[in-house]
C-alpha positions as a printed NumPy array, in Angstrom:
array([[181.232, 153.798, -43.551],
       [183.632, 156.036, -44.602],
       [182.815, 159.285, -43.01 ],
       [183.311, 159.484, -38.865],
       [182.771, 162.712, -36.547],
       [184.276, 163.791, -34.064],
       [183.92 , 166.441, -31.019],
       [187.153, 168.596, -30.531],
       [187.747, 171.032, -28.152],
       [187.375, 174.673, -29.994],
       [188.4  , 176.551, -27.106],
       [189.347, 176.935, -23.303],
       [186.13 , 177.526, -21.221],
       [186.566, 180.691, -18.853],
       [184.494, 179.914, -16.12 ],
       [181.732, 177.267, -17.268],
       [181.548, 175.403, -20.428],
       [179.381, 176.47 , -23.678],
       [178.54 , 174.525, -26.557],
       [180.738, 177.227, -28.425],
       [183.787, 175.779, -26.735],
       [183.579, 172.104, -28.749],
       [183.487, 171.879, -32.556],
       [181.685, 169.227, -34.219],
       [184.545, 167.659, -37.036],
       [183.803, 165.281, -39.789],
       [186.946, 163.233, -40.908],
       [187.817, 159.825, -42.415],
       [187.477, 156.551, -41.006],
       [190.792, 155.965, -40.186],
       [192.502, 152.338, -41.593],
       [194.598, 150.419, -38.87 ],
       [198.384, 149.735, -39.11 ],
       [200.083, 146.897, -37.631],
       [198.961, 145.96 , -34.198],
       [196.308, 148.164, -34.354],
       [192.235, 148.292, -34.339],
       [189.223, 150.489, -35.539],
       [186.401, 150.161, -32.911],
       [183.298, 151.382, -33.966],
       [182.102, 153.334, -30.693],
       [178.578, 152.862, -29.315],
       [178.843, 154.533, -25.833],
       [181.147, 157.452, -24.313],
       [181.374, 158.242, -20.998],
       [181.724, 161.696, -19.577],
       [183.203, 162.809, -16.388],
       [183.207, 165.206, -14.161],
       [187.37 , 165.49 , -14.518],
       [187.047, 166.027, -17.926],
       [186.467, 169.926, -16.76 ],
       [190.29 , 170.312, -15.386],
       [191.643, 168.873, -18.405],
       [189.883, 171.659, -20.721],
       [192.235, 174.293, -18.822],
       [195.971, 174.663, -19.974],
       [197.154, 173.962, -16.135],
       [199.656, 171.302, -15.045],
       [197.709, 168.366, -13.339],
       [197.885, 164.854, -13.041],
       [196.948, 163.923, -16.434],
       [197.627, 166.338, -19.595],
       [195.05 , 168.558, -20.561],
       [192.915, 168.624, -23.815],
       [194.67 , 170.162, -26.787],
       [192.754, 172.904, -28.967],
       [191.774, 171.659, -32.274],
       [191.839, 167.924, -31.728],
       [189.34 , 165.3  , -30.134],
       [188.714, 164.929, -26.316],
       [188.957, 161.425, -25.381],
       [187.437, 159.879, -22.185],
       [186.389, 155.796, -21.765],
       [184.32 , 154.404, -24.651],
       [182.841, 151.264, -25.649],
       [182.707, 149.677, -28.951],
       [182.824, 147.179, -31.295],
       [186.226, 146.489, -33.713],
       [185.6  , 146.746, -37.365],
       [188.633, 146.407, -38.512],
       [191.874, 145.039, -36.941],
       [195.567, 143.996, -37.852],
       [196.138, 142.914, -34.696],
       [196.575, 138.807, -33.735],
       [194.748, 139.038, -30.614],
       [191.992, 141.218, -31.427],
       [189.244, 140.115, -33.802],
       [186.679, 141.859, -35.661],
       [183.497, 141.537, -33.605],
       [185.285, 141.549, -30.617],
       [183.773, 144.447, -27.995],
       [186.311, 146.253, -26.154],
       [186.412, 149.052, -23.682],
       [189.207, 152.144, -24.51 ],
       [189.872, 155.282, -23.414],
       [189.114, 157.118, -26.901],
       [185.91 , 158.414, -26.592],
       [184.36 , 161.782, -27.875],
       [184.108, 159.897, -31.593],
       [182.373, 157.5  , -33.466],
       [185.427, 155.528, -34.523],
       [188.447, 155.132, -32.881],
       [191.892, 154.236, -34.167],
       [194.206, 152.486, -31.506],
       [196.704, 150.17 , -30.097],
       [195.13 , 146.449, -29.225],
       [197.197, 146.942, -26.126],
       [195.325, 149.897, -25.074],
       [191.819, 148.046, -25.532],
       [190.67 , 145.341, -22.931],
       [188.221, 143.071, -24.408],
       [184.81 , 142.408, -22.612],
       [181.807, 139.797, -23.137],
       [178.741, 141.266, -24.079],
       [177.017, 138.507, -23.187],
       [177.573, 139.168, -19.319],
       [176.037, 142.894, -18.509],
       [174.293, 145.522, -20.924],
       [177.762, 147.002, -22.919],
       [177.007, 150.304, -21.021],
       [177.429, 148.583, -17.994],
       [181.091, 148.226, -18.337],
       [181.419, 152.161, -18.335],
       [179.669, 152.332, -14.739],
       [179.087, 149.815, -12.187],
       [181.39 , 147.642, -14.24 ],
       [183.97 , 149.839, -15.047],
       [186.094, 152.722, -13.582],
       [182.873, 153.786, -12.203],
       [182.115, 151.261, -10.264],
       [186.167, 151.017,  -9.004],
       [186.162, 154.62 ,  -7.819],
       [183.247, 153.655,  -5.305],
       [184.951, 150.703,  -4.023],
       [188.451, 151.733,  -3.911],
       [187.609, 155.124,  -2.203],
       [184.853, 153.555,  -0.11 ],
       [187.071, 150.478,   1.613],
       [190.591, 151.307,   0.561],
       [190.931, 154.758,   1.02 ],
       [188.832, 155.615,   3.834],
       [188.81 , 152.251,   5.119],
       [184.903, 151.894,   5.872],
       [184.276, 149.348,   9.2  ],
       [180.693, 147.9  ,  10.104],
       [178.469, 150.382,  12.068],
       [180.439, 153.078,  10.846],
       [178.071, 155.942,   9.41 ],
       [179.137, 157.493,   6.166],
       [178.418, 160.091,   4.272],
       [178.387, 160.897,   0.686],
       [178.124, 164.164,  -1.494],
       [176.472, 163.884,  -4.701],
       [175.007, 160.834,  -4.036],
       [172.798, 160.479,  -6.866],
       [175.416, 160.444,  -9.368],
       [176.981, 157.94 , -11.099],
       [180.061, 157.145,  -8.057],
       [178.563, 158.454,  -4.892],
       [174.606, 155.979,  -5.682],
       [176.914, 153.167,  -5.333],
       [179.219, 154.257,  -2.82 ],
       [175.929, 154.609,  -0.505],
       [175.007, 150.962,  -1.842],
       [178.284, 149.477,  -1.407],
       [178.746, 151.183,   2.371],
       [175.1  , 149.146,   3.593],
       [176.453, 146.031,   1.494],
       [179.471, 145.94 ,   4.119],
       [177.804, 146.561,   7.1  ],
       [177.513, 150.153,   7.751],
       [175.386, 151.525,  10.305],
       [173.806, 154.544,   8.852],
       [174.37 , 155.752,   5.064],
       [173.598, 159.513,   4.669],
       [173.692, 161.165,   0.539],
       [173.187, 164.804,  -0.298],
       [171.311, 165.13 ,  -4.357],
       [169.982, 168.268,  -6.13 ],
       [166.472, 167.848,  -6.217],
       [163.944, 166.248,  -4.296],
       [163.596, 163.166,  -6.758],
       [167.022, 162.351,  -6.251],
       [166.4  , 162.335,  -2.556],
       [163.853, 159.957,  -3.655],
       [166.067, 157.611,  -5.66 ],
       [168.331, 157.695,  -3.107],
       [165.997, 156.051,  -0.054],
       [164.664, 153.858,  -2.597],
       [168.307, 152.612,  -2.866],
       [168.429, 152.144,   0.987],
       [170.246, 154.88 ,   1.784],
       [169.117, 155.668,   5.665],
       [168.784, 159.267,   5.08 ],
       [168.972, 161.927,   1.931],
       [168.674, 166.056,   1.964],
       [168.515, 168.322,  -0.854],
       [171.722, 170.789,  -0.72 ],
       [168.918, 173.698,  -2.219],
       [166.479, 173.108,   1.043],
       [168.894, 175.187,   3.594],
       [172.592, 175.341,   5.149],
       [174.351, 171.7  ,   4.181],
       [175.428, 171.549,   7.58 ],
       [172.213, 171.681,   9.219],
       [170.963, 169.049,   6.925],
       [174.035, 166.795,   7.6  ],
       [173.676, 167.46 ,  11.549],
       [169.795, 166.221,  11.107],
       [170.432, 163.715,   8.795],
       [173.485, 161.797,  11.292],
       [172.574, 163.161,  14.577],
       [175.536, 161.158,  16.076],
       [178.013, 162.588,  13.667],
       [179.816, 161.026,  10.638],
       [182.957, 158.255,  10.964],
       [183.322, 158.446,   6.72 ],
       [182.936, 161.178,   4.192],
       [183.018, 160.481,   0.552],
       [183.608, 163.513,  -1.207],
       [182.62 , 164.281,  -4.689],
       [181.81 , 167.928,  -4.276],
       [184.051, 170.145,  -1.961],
       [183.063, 173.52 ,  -0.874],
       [180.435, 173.451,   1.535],
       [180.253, 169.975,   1.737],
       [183.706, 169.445,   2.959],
       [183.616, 172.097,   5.515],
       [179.583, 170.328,   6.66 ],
       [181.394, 167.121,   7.347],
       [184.769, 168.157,   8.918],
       [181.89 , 169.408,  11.247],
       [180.073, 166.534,  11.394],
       [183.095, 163.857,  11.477],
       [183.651, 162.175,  14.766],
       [187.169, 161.66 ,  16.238],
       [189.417, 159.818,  13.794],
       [187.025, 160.404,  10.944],
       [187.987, 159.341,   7.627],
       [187.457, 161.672,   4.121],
       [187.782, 160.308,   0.711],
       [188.33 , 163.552,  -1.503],
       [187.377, 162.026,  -4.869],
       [185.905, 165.199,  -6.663],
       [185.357, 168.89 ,  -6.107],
       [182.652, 169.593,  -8.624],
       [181.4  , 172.619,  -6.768],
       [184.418, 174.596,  -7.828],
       [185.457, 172.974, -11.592],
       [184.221, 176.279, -12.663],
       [184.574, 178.847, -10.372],
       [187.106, 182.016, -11.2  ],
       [187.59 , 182.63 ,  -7.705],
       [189.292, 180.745,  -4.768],
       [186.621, 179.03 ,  -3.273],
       [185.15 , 180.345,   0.143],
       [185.097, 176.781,   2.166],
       [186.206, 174.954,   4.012],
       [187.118, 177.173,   6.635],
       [187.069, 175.037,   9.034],
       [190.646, 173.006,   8.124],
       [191.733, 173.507,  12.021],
       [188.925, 171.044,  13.069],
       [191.081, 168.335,  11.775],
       [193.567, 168.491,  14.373],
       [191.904, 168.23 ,  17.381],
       [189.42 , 165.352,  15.624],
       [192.667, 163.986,  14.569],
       [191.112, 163.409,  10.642],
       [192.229, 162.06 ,   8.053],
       [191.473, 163.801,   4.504],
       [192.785, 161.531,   1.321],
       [192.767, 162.494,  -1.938],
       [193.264, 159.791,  -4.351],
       [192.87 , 158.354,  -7.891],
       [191.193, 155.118,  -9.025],
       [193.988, 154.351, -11.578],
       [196.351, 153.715,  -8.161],
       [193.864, 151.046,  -6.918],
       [194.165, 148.132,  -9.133],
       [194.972, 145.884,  -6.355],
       [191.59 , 145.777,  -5.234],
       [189.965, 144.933,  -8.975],
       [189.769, 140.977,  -8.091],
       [187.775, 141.855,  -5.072],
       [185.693, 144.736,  -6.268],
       [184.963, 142.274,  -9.704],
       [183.861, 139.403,  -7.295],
       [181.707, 141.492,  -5.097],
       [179.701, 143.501,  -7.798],
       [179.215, 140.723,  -9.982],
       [177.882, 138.822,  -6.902],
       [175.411, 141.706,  -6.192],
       [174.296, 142.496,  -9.463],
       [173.371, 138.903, -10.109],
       [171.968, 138.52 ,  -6.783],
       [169.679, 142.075,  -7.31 ],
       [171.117, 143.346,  -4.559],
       [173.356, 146.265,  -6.357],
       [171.187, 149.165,  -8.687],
       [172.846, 151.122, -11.428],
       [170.848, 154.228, -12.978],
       [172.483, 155.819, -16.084],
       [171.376, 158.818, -17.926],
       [171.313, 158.487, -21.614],
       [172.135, 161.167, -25.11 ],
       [172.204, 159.834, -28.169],
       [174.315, 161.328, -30.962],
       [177.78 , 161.775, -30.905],
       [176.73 , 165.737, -31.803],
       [175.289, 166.028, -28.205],
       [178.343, 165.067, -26.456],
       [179.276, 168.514, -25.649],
       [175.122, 169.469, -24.354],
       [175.862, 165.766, -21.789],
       [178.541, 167.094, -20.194],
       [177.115, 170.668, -19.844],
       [174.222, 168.309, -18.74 ],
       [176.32 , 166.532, -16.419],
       [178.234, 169.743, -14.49 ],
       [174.562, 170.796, -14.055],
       [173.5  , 167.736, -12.23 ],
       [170.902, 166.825, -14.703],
       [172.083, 163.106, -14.883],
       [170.992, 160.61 , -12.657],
       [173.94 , 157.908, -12.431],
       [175.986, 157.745, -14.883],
       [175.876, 160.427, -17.957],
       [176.541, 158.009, -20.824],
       [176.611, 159.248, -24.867],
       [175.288, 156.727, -27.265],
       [176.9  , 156.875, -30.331]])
């Protein structure tokens, strides 16, 4: 092959994304120099994050430049490489995505076995995915046994096994919140103890049904009125893991909730924000444990799948719409 496409970022999206703000860009396959690879990319992962990056604001990690590729985690195989420890054939996870091939250092590229989990895997339950839950779950919040937790977009690709993970170590009552009522669905078919659609009334009412006896962990992928539902909710020394805030990635307004913030000093609370990338002490332990599970068939994974690098941009609309169940994968 000699011709590889690539999605680049046309424009900064004013509010939410359109397909008009990503430019589909044919260019050469590029040739490697010294320690470097080509990997030929089969899956792309999108994220919620990616959002923040597509505005020209000062964060923790630099935003998307106009007129170049995105990039995001991505899975491949090398087809070329003038690197000693990296071998043609060899499948490696990176974090150039948004492409079909992808010219990098071997040193940015871990190498994976194939033979172990589906190749997607290693982008989910396997990968950073699969970390977030873990880390934020036990780490961060610091989960105990009995404890009941609750998580906010539970149907998607972090919070499904966050609420898998939580009854895996014990806790006493798992609560999710998912867009539509098949979600609920998947999400009691994954054990959780109890699941509300946000669209069926109030989000605290639900969450006051749903754990009657209040809430000792939130996961938080969503914000807004899911944060102020569980500062509600949370029992005294309550513990929040603020992973995401995907209810406001696109709003042009400061957000109305939580207006509640004074709760947390009586409660005495503890809200954490955190990032995955600072939790690599716990990868030996969260490796052990899923691997354990998923052999054992005691740990699900759903992932949503486009194919066609072309469609990358229509995913992650996809994705900030809550169409994906799991993890919202590209397969190039």
């Amino acid at each position: 092959m000699t011709s590889n496409r690539e999605i680049h970022l046309a424009s900064r999206p004013q509010g939410w994304p359109t397909e008009e703000n990503f430019r589909l860009v044919e260019t050469d396959v590029p040739t490697p120099g010294p320690g470097q690879i080509v990997v030929c990319n089969q899956y792309l992962s999108v994220d919620p994050y990616m959002r923040g990056r597509m505005n020209d604001v000062k964060s923790y990690v630099a935003p998307f430049a106009l007129d170049a590729p995105l990039d995001g985690g991505a899975i491949g195989e090398v087809v070329a490489s003038e690197a000693a420890d990296v071998a043609v054939g060899d499948t490696v996870l990176h974090g150039l995505g948004w492409r079909e091939y992808a010219l990098l250092d071997a040193t940015a590229a871990r190498k994976v076995d194939p033979s172990l989990a589906p190749v997607s895997a290693y982008l989910s339950v396997l990968g950073m995915t699969g970390l977030t839950a873990y880390a934020g779950l036990l780490e961060v919040a610091a989960m105990k046994p009995g404890e009941t937790v609750f998580v906010s977009a539970a149907a998607g690709a972090v919070g499904s096994l966050v609420g898998q993970i939580a009854k895996l170590k014990g806790a006493g009552r798992v609560v999710g919140s998912a867009g539509s009522p098949a979600k609920v669905e998947r999400l009691r078919a994954l054990g959780f103890d109890a699941a509300f659609d946000y669209h069926d009334g109030s989000v605290r009412d639900s969450l006051k049904a749903a754990a009657p006896d209040g809430v000792d962990v939130y996961f938080d992928n969503v914000g807004g009125d899911h944060l102020e539902a569980a500062i509600s909710a949370m029992n005294l020394h309550g513990r929040a893991a603020i992973c995401g805030m995907i209810a406001q990635y696109n709003d042009t307004e400061p957000p109305a909730a939580p207006r509640n913030l004074a709760l947390v000093i009586g409660k005495r609370l503890t809200l954490r924000g955190f990032l995955v990338g600072d939790h690599g002490n716990v990868r030996e332990a969260f490796v052990r444990d899923v691997a354990g599970w998923l052999r054992e068939g005691r740990l699900s994974y759903d992932e949503t799948v486009v194919d066609g690098i072309e469609n990358a941009p229509a995913a992650f609309l996809g994705l900030l719409r809550g169409d994906n169940l799991g993890k919202m994968l590209v397969r190039v």
